[in-house]
Amino acid sequence: MTAPSPVKLLQIGAFPPEVQAQIDAEFRCVSVADLEQDPALAREVRGIVTRSNQDVPAALVERLPGLEIIATNGVGYDLIPLGLAAQRNIVVTNTPDVLNAAVAELCVGTLLALLRRLPQADRFVREGRWADAAFPLSTSLAGKHVGIVGLGRIGKDIARRLEPFGVVLAYHGRSDQHLAWRYEPDLATLARDVDVLIVVAPGGAETAHLIDARVLAALGPEGYLVNVARGSLVDQAALLAALEQGTIAGAALDVFDREPDIDPRFFTLDNVMLTPHLGSATRETRAAMAQLMLDNLRSWFRSGRALTPVVAG
Ligand code: 8YV
């Protein structure tokens, strides 16, 4: 008896070799280019495997009549056409929880680096300037009022990690979660009340440019912005102007518009800490994300059940 041919998956985006080997060991991956060459392949594709920084165009999904599941290697799904998926009863899965700690660590790390000006201090020592002068005083995290925009799983992990630093926490989101931390229904009011505003809400149309010129002005010249969510949540032109004109004190940014080809205006700013979308970029976390993505695919094709569905299909 011949073994059933492996399930065909459309792969969008590249995976590290060790993850690719795991996928290829169980599934037959085809690319968009393969579909262009052999349109008949489209009828055989039962799943899409992708990454959260990859666009999954609705037009592509519409060309796949047998599509059952879209599995993304990431917690974000703002580039996946959820409405169309729901209409077509296509399951969409992501990789929640396994990356909370890594993103929270990066958030706390870049915030401390921003407030204590660690990249500048490192350069100061390397350039031999310590012999001539002391590095200028910076500012403490202790005692700061910190506002979290989007108190979901990652937001809560960030809050719990910041508490031991002696900060005063408050948050903004769709609803009051009746927690120990103060809920502020008005975002500009929160920005006015805090020294640090941390953006950790999901991307997508609903949250686009949530952080605009008005919110940045409310945050003020002593205020700091941290974004570990998506570039789309911040009006980047307003942010660049605010950084250049001192409307806010500084920002730590891990996400941007048009990654990785970000606006070069950021490069010359001394009050901004830039990282290349490193939130989940640890070996341990990426391995756990890949495992969960694969487990979703395995479970779906074996039992018709997804482990972490965003859209249940
Ligand atoms: C990306 C992320 O998945 O999980 C997310 O939503 O943004 C990241 O973990 C990763 O950077 C690209 O795959």
mmCIF file of C-alpha atoms and ligand atoms in Angstrom:
data_model
loop_
_atom_site.group_PDB
_atom_site.id
_atom_site.type_symbol
_atom_site.label_atom_id
_atom_site.label_comp_id
_atom_site.label_asym_id
_atom_site.label_seq_id
_atom_site.Cartn_x
_atom_site.Cartn_y
_atom_site.Cartn_z
ATOM 1 C CA MET A 1 0.000 0.000 0.000
ATOM 2 C CA THR A 2 1.487 3.366 -1.081
ATOM 3 C CA ALA A 3 1.962 5.956 1.682
ATOM 4 C CA PRO A 4 -0.440 8.915 1.344
ATOM 5 C CA SER A 5 1.338 11.864 -0.299
ATOM 6 C CA PRO A 6 2.255 14.554 2.218
ATOM 7 C CA VAL A 7 -0.144 17.455 2.701
ATOM 8 C CA LYS A 8 0.713 20.394 0.426
ATOM 9 C CA LEU A 9 1.340 23.712 2.161
ATOM 10 C CA LEU A 10 1.867 27.079 0.526
ATOM 11 C CA GLN A 11 4.886 28.598 2.279
ATOM 12 C CA ILE A 12 5.041 32.401 2.555
ATOM 13 C CA GLY A 13 8.316 33.674 4.025
ATOM 14 C CA ALA A 14 11.565 32.005 4.923
ATOM 15 C CA PHE A 15 12.214 29.893 8.021
ATOM 16 C CA PRO A 16 15.542 29.053 9.678
ATOM 17 C CA PRO A 17 17.029 25.775 8.293
ATOM 18 C CA GLU A 18 16.205 23.760 11.416
ATOM 19 C CA VAL A 19 12.556 24.828 11.263
ATOM 20 C CA GLN A 20 12.401 24.320 7.494
ATOM 21 C CA ALA A 21 13.719 20.778 7.976
ATOM 22 C CA GLN A 22 10.934 20.018 10.467
ATOM 23 C CA ILE A 23 8.285 21.370 8.077
ATOM 24 C CA ASP A 24 9.735 19.498 5.088
ATOM 25 C CA ALA A 25 9.910 16.247 7.079
ATOM 26 C CA GLU A 26 6.094 16.138 7.321
ATOM 27 C CA PHE A 27 4.695 18.452 4.658
ATOM 28 C CA ARG A 28 5.291 19.267 1.021
ATOM 29 C CA CYS A 29 5.872 23.020 0.735
ATOM 30 C CA VAL A 30 5.160 24.927 -2.465
ATOM 31 C CA SER A 31 5.881 28.597 -3.065
ATOM 32 C CA VAL A 32 3.885 31.355 -4.746
ATOM 33 C CA ALA A 33 6.336 31.026 -7.655
ATOM 34 C CA ASP A 34 5.460 27.307 -7.923
ATOM 35 C CA LEU A 35 1.788 28.282 -8.167
ATOM 36 C CA GLU A 36 2.583 30.718 -10.964
ATOM 37 C CA GLN A 37 4.402 27.993 -12.868
ATOM 38 C CA ASP A 38 1.803 25.294 -12.252
ATOM 39 C CA PRO A 39 -1.623 26.820 -11.489
ATOM 40 C CA ALA A 40 -3.121 23.338 -11.045
ATOM 41 C CA LEU A 41 -1.138 23.081 -7.821
ATOM 42 C CA ALA A 42 -3.513 25.613 -6.250
ATOM 43 C CA ARG A 43 -6.260 22.987 -5.989
ATOM 44 C CA GLU A 44 -3.991 20.707 -3.923
ATOM 45 C CA VAL A 45 -2.917 23.280 -1.306
ATOM 46 C CA ARG A 46 -4.613 22.576 2.043
ATOM 47 C CA GLY A 47 -2.661 24.953 4.263
ATOM 48 C CA ILE A 48 -0.569 28.112 4.380
ATOM 49 C CA VAL A 49 2.515 28.286 6.625
ATOM 50 C CA THR A 50 3.816 31.805 7.171
ATOM 51 C CA ARG A 51 5.381 34.325 9.549
ATOM 52 C CA SER A 52 3.772 37.332 11.252
ATOM 53 C CA ASN A 53 5.839 39.807 9.245
ATOM 54 C CA GLN A 54 4.628 38.353 5.935
ATOM 55 C CA ASP A 55 1.640 39.619 3.970
ATOM 56 C CA VAL A 56 -1.004 36.972 3.096
ATOM 57 C CA PRO A 57 -2.993 38.669 0.329
ATOM 58 C CA ALA A 58 -6.746 37.945 0.188
ATOM 59 C CA ALA A 59 -6.413 37.447 -3.581
ATOM 60 C CA LEU A 60 -3.979 34.601 -2.951
ATOM 61 C CA VAL A 61 -6.327 32.930 -0.448
ATOM 62 C CA GLU A 62 -9.125 33.168 -3.007
ATOM 63 C CA ARG A 63 -7.022 31.138 -5.476
ATOM 64 C CA LEU A 64 -6.847 28.188 -3.031
ATOM 65 C CA PRO A 65 -10.224 26.346 -3.077
ATOM 66 C CA GLY A 66 -9.019 23.556 -0.787
ATOM 67 C CA LEU A 67 -7.441 25.786 1.859
ATOM 68 C CA GLU A 68 -8.277 24.637 5.402
ATOM 69 C CA ILE A 69 -5.747 26.372 7.659
ATOM 70 C CA ILE A 70 -3.384 29.370 7.805
ATOM 71 C CA ALA A 71 -0.703 28.826 10.452
ATOM 72 C CA THR A 72 1.508 31.784 11.317
ATOM 73 C CA ASN A 73 4.802 31.654 13.180
ATOM 74 C CA GLY A 74 4.080 34.589 15.478
ATOM 75 C CA VAL A 75 1.442 36.064 17.769
ATOM 76 C CA GLY A 76 0.496 38.879 15.391
ATOM 77 C CA TYR A 77 -1.989 38.197 12.559
ATOM 78 C CA ASP A 78 -2.571 41.733 11.276
ATOM 79 C CA LEU A 79 -1.347 40.743 7.784
ATOM 80 C CA ILE A 80 -3.810 37.810 7.432
ATOM 81 C CA PRO A 81 -7.305 38.384 5.898
ATOM 82 C CA LEU A 82 -9.306 37.189 8.930
ATOM 83 C CA GLY A 83 -12.701 38.165 7.522
ATOM 84 C CA LEU A 84 -12.197 36.116 4.373
ATOM 85 C CA ALA A 85 -10.863 33.208 6.439
ATOM 86 C CA ALA A 86 -13.964 33.246 8.643
ATOM 87 C CA GLN A 87 -16.224 33.367 5.584
ATOM 88 C CA ARG A 88 -14.442 30.340 4.092
ATOM 89 C CA ASN A 89 -14.254 28.441 7.410
ATOM 90 C CA ILE A 90 -10.477 28.517 7.155
ATOM 91 C CA VAL A 91 -8.738 28.077 10.521
ATOM 92 C CA VAL A 92 -6.127 30.701 11.388
ATOM 93 C CA THR A 93 -3.614 29.867 14.123
ATOM 94 C CA ASN A 94 -0.875 31.899 15.799
ATOM 95 C CA THR A 95 1.746 31.250 18.506
ATOM 96 C CA PRO A 96 0.556 33.059 21.656
ATOM 97 C CA ASP A 97 2.116 32.907 25.126
ATOM 98 C CA VAL A 98 5.382 31.185 24.122
ATOM 99 C CA LEU A 99 6.899 34.591 23.225
ATOM 100 C CA ASN A 100 5.489 36.726 26.061
ATOM 101 C CA ALA A 101 8.636 36.575 28.177
ATOM 102 C CA ALA A 102 10.998 37.405 25.322
ATOM 103 C CA VAL A 103 8.986 40.419 24.169
ATOM 104 C CA ALA A 104 8.567 41.619 27.772
ATOM 105 C CA GLU A 105 12.324 41.259 28.381
ATOM 106 C CA LEU A 106 13.138 43.249 25.261
ATOM 107 C CA CYS A 107 10.653 45.946 26.292
ATOM 108 C CA VAL A 108 12.206 46.332 29.760
ATOM 109 C CA GLY A 109 15.728 46.123 28.318
ATOM 110 C CA THR A 110 15.232 48.810 25.678
ATOM 111 C CA LEU A 111 13.407 51.046 28.141
ATOM 112 C CA LEU A 112 16.347 50.872 30.565
ATOM 113 C CA ALA A 113 18.804 51.401 27.705
ATOM 114 C CA LEU A 114 16.804 54.450 26.595
ATOM 115 C CA LEU A 115 16.503 56.047 30.045
ATOM 116 C CA ARG A 116 20.141 55.322 31.002
ATOM 117 C CA ARG A 117 21.406 56.106 27.487
ATOM 118 C CA LEU A 118 23.341 52.818 27.367
ATOM 119 C CA PRO A 119 24.160 52.828 23.611
ATOM 120 C CA GLN A 120 25.578 56.356 23.964
ATOM 121 C CA ALA A 121 27.514 55.344 27.099
ATOM 122 C CA ASP A 122 28.969 52.314 25.316
ATOM 123 C CA ARG A 123 30.109 54.556 22.449
ATOM 124 C CA PHE A 124 31.474 57.130 24.944
ATOM 125 C CA VAL A 125 33.787 54.511 26.484
ATOM 126 C CA ARG A 126 34.802 52.936 23.148
ATOM 127 C CA GLU A 127 35.736 56.349 21.746
ATOM 128 C CA GLY A 128 38.064 56.914 24.720
ATOM 129 C CA ARG A 129 36.137 59.975 25.929
ATOM 130 C CA TRP A 130 35.901 58.734 29.552
ATOM 131 C CA ALA A 131 39.482 59.840 30.160
ATOM 132 C CA ASP A 132 38.434 63.434 29.498
ATOM 133 C CA ALA A 133 35.005 63.659 31.188
ATOM 134 C CA ALA A 134 32.242 61.867 33.105
ATOM 135 C CA PHE A 135 29.285 60.600 31.089
ATOM 136 C CA PRO A 136 26.313 62.959 31.606
ATOM 137 C CA LEU A 137 23.732 61.937 34.214
ATOM 138 C CA SER A 138 20.665 60.173 32.834
ATOM 139 C CA THR A 139 17.312 59.376 34.442
ATOM 140 C CA SER A 140 16.043 56.542 36.659
ATOM 141 C CA LEU A 141 13.205 54.145 35.958
ATOM 142 C CA ALA A 142 12.382 53.956 39.684
ATOM 143 C CA GLY A 143 9.519 56.274 40.584
ATOM 144 C CA LYS A 144 8.382 56.747 36.981
ATOM 145 C CA HIS A 145 4.718 56.598 36.036
ATOM 146 C CA VAL A 146 4.353 54.029 33.248
ATOM 147 C CA GLY A 147 1.306 53.647 31.002
ATOM 148 C CA ILE A 148 0.685 50.436 29.039
ATOM 149 C CA VAL A 149 -1.398 50.650 25.864
ATOM 150 C CA GLY A 150 -2.819 47.168 25.306
ATOM 151 C CA LEU A 151 -2.832 45.134 28.533
ATOM 152 C CA GLY A 152 -3.074 41.707 26.921
ATOM 153 C CA ARG A 153 -0.868 38.680 27.664
ATOM 154 C CA ILE A 154 2.385 40.460 26.749
ATOM 155 C CA GLY A 155 1.274 43.753 28.331
ATOM 156 C CA LYS A 156 0.617 41.999 31.639
ATOM 157 C CA ASP A 157 4.022 40.281 31.486
ATOM 158 C CA ILE A 158 5.649 43.676 30.952
ATOM 159 C CA ALA A 159 3.708 45.178 33.879
ATOM 160 C CA ARG A 160 4.724 42.332 36.196
ATOM 161 C CA ARG A 161 8.385 42.734 35.211
ATOM 162 C CA LEU A 162 8.290 46.502 35.726
ATOM 163 C CA GLU A 163 6.658 46.474 39.170
ATOM 164 C CA PRO A 164 9.883 45.468 41.005
ATOM 165 C CA PHE A 165 11.526 48.586 39.539
ATOM 166 C CA GLY A 166 9.289 50.736 41.762
ATOM 167 C CA VAL A 167 7.186 52.280 38.996
ATOM 168 C CA VAL A 168 3.532 53.382 39.149
ATOM 169 C CA LEU A 169 1.529 51.490 36.515
ATOM 170 C CA ALA A 170 -1.639 52.361 34.647
ATOM 171 C CA TYR A 171 -3.101 51.076 31.389
ATOM 172 C CA HIS A 172 -5.391 51.862 28.480
ATOM 173 C CA GLY A 173 -7.328 49.438 26.336
ATOM 174 C CA ARG A 174 -10.810 48.559 25.102
ATOM 175 C CA SER A 175 -12.112 47.861 28.613
ATOM 176 C CA ASP A 176 -11.404 48.082 32.327
ATOM 177 C CA GLN A 177 -10.074 44.688 33.416
ATOM 178 C CA HIS A 178 -10.592 45.542 37.087
ATOM 179 C CA LEU A 179 -6.994 44.880 38.053
ATOM 180 C CA ALA A 180 -4.728 46.424 40.688
ATOM 181 C CA TRP A 181 -3.340 48.781 38.032
ATOM 182 C CA ARG A 182 -5.333 51.931 37.203
ATOM 183 C CA TYR A 183 -7.420 51.794 34.012
ATOM 184 C CA GLU A 184 -7.552 55.021 31.999
ATOM 185 C CA PRO A 185 -10.287 55.036 29.324
ATOM 186 C CA ASP A 186 -8.836 58.081 27.550
ATOM 187 C CA LEU A 187 -5.470 57.532 25.849
ATOM 188 C CA ALA A 188 -4.412 61.197 25.747
ATOM 189 C CA THR A 189 -5.182 61.478 29.460
ATOM 190 C CA LEU A 190 -3.005 58.444 30.152
ATOM 191 C CA ALA A 191 -0.200 59.938 28.058
ATOM 192 C CA ARG A 192 -0.457 63.199 30.004
ATOM 193 C CA ASP A 193 -0.340 61.336 33.349
ATOM 194 C CA VAL A 194 2.720 59.157 32.660
ATOM 195 C CA ASP A 195 6.476 59.516 32.062
ATOM 196 C CA VAL A 196 6.688 56.393 29.891
ATOM 197 C CA LEU A 197 4.076 55.129 27.418
ATOM 198 C CA ILE A 198 4.484 51.510 26.262
ATOM 199 C CA VAL A 199 2.690 50.359 23.107
ATOM 200 C CA VAL A 200 1.864 46.636 23.092
ATOM 201 C CA ALA A 201 -1.542 46.331 21.439
ATOM 202 C CA PRO A 202 -2.268 44.247 18.314
ATOM 203 C CA GLY A 203 -1.689 45.780 14.880
ATOM 204 C CA GLY A 204 -4.389 46.194 12.247
ATOM 205 C CA ALA A 205 -6.948 48.768 11.078
ATOM 206 C CA GLU A 206 -8.550 49.101 14.533
ATOM 207 C CA THR A 207 -5.373 50.392 16.166
ATOM 208 C CA ALA A 208 -3.750 52.213 13.235
ATOM 209 C CA HIS A 209 -2.112 55.485 14.340
ATOM 210 C CA LEU A 210 -3.509 55.151 17.849
ATOM 211 C CA ILE A 211 -0.416 57.095 18.926
ATOM 212 C CA ASP A 212 -0.742 60.340 16.989
ATOM 213 C CA ALA A 213 0.487 63.940 17.364
ATOM 214 C CA ARG A 214 -2.132 64.689 20.038
ATOM 215 C CA VAL A 215 -1.082 61.738 22.193
ATOM 216 C CA LEU A 216 2.625 62.555 21.715
ATOM 217 C CA ALA A 217 2.019 66.180 22.719
ATOM 218 C CA ALA A 218 0.197 64.960 25.837
ATOM 219 C CA LEU A 219 3.142 62.692 26.695
ATOM 220 C CA GLY A 220 5.263 65.835 26.640
ATOM 221 C CA PRO A 221 8.916 66.899 26.632
ATOM 222 C CA GLU A 222 9.801 64.723 29.651
ATOM 223 C CA GLY A 223 7.948 61.705 28.259
ATOM 224 C CA TYR A 224 9.263 58.529 26.624
ATOM 225 C CA LEU A 225 7.564 56.187 24.129
ATOM 226 C CA VAL A 226 8.311 52.453 23.767
ATOM 227 C CA ASN A 227 6.851 50.426 20.862
ATOM 228 C CA VAL A 228 7.213 46.627 20.863
ATOM 229 C CA ALA A 229 3.951 45.971 18.986
ATOM 230 C CA ARG A 230 3.679 47.164 15.371
ATOM 231 C CA GLY A 231 4.816 50.277 13.537
ATOM 232 C CA SER A 232 1.225 50.796 12.357
ATOM 233 C CA LEU A 233 0.068 51.780 15.861
ATOM 234 C CA VAL A 234 2.141 54.954 15.734
ATOM 235 C CA ASP A 235 1.792 57.859 13.311
ATOM 236 C CA GLN A 236 5.453 57.663 12.331
ATOM 237 C CA ALA A 237 5.609 61.105 10.709
ATOM 238 C CA ALA A 238 4.223 62.628 13.920
ATOM 239 C CA LEU A 239 6.713 60.607 15.957
ATOM 240 C CA LEU A 240 9.699 61.702 13.868
ATOM 241 C CA ALA A 241 8.608 65.340 14.193
ATOM 242 C CA ALA A 242 8.124 64.929 17.953
ATOM 243 C CA LEU A 243 11.611 63.410 18.351
ATOM 244 C CA GLU A 244 13.258 66.039 16.146
ATOM 245 C CA GLN A 245 11.486 68.967 17.870
ATOM 246 C CA GLY A 246 11.738 67.674 21.443
ATOM 247 C CA THR A 247 7.965 67.348 21.802
ATOM 248 C CA ILE A 248 8.826 64.101 23.628
ATOM 249 C CA ALA A 249 12.099 63.204 25.377
ATOM 250 C CA GLY A 250 12.823 59.974 23.496
ATOM 251 C CA ALA A 251 11.660 56.624 22.186
ATOM 252 C CA ALA A 252 12.694 52.972 22.120
ATOM 253 C CA LEU A 253 11.415 51.424 18.901
ATOM 254 C CA ASP A 254 11.505 47.737 17.921
ATOM 255 C CA VAL A 255 8.915 48.033 15.142
ATOM 256 C CA PHE A 256 8.448 50.494 12.282
ATOM 257 C CA ASP A 257 6.576 51.270 9.075
ATOM 258 C CA ARG A 258 8.023 49.456 6.063
ATOM 259 C CA GLU A 259 10.421 47.139 7.941
ATOM 260 C CA PRO A 260 13.276 46.557 7.307
ATOM 261 C CA ASP A 261 13.581 49.600 5.043
ATOM 262 C CA ILE A 262 12.831 52.098 7.805
ATOM 263 C CA ASP A 263 12.938 55.906 7.540
ATOM 264 C CA PRO A 264 16.607 57.089 7.647
ATOM 265 C CA ARG A 265 15.524 60.152 9.667
ATOM 266 C CA PHE A 266 15.720 57.861 12.716
ATOM 267 C CA PHE A 267 19.429 57.167 12.179
ATOM 268 C CA THR A 268 20.701 60.622 13.164
ATOM 269 C CA LEU A 269 18.478 61.054 16.233
ATOM 270 C CA ASP A 270 20.284 60.793 19.598
ATOM 271 C CA ASN A 271 17.064 60.415 21.618
ATOM 272 C CA VAL A 272 15.872 57.176 20.008
ATOM 273 C CA MET A 273 16.867 53.564 20.657
ATOM 274 C CA LEU A 274 16.441 51.407 17.544
ATOM 275 C CA THR A 275 16.198 47.586 17.426
ATOM 276 C CA PRO A 276 15.351 45.456 14.347
ATOM 277 C CA HIS A 277 12.080 43.777 15.446
ATOM 278 C CA LEU A 278 13.805 41.610 18.047
ATOM 279 C CA GLY A 279 10.825 41.045 20.365
ATOM 280 C CA SER A 280 10.689 37.295 20.015
ATOM 281 C CA ALA A 281 14.167 36.874 18.570
ATOM 282 C CA THR A 282 15.746 34.459 21.013
ATOM 283 C CA ARG A 283 16.735 30.896 20.096
ATOM 284 C CA GLU A 284 14.532 29.462 22.828
ATOM 285 C CA THR A 285 11.483 31.519 21.884
ATOM 286 C CA ARG A 286 11.720 30.979 18.150
ATOM 287 C CA ALA A 287 12.075 27.221 18.720
ATOM 288 C CA ALA A 288 8.943 27.242 20.887
ATOM 289 C CA MET A 289 7.073 29.346 18.300
ATOM 290 C CA ALA A 290 8.003 26.956 15.486
ATOM 291 C CA GLN A 291 6.998 23.988 17.624
ATOM 292 C CA LEU A 292 3.575 25.485 18.348
ATOM 293 C CA MET A 293 3.056 26.411 14.677
ATOM 294 C CA LEU A 294 3.893 22.832 13.640
ATOM 295 C CA ASP A 295 1.771 21.336 16.408
ATOM 296 C CA ASN A 296 -1.198 23.365 15.151
ATOM 297 C CA LEU A 297 -0.711 21.960 11.630
ATOM 298 C CA ARG A 298 -0.195 18.397 12.870
ATOM 299 C CA SER A 299 -3.243 18.522 15.143
ATOM 300 C CA TRP A 300 -5.415 20.030 12.415
ATOM 301 C CA PHE A 301 -4.522 17.483 9.745
ATOM 302 C CA ARG A 302 -4.683 14.552 12.175
ATOM 303 C CA SER A 303 -7.757 15.414 14.218
ATOM 304 C CA GLY A 304 -9.346 18.494 12.664
ATOM 305 C CA ARG A 305 -8.603 20.465 15.820
ATOM 306 C CA ALA A 306 -6.370 23.556 16.021
ATOM 307 C CA LEU A 307 -4.493 24.184 19.284
ATOM 308 C CA THR A 308 -4.339 27.999 19.253
ATOM 309 C CA PRO A 309 -6.941 29.251 16.780
ATOM 310 C CA VAL A 310 -7.439 32.972 16.123
ATOM 311 C CA VAL A 311 -10.256 32.150 13.688
ATOM 312 C CA ALA A 312 -11.788 28.807 14.607
ATOM 313 C CA GLY A 313 -12.860 27.997 11.001
HETATM 314 C C1 8YV B 1 7.477 37.837 14.381
HETATM 315 C C2 8YV B 1 6.111 39.069 15.805
HETATM 316 O O1 8YV B 1 6.709 36.773 14.250
HETATM 317 O O2 8YV B 1 5.026 37.287 16.794
HETATM 318 C C3 8YV B 1 4.907 38.366 16.223
HETATM 319 O O3 8YV B 1 3.801 38.899 16.000
HETATM 320 O O4 8YV B 1 6.063 40.177 15.407
HETATM 321 C C4 8YV B 1 7.368 38.380 15.772
HETATM 322 O O5 8YV B 1 7.467 37.377 16.693
HETATM 323 C C5 8YV B 1 8.796 37.582 13.954
HETATM 324 O O6 8YV B 1 9.515 38.690 14.129
HETATM 325 C C6 8YV B 1 8.828 37.245 12.466
HETATM 326 O O7 8YV B 1 8.487 36.025 12.241
#
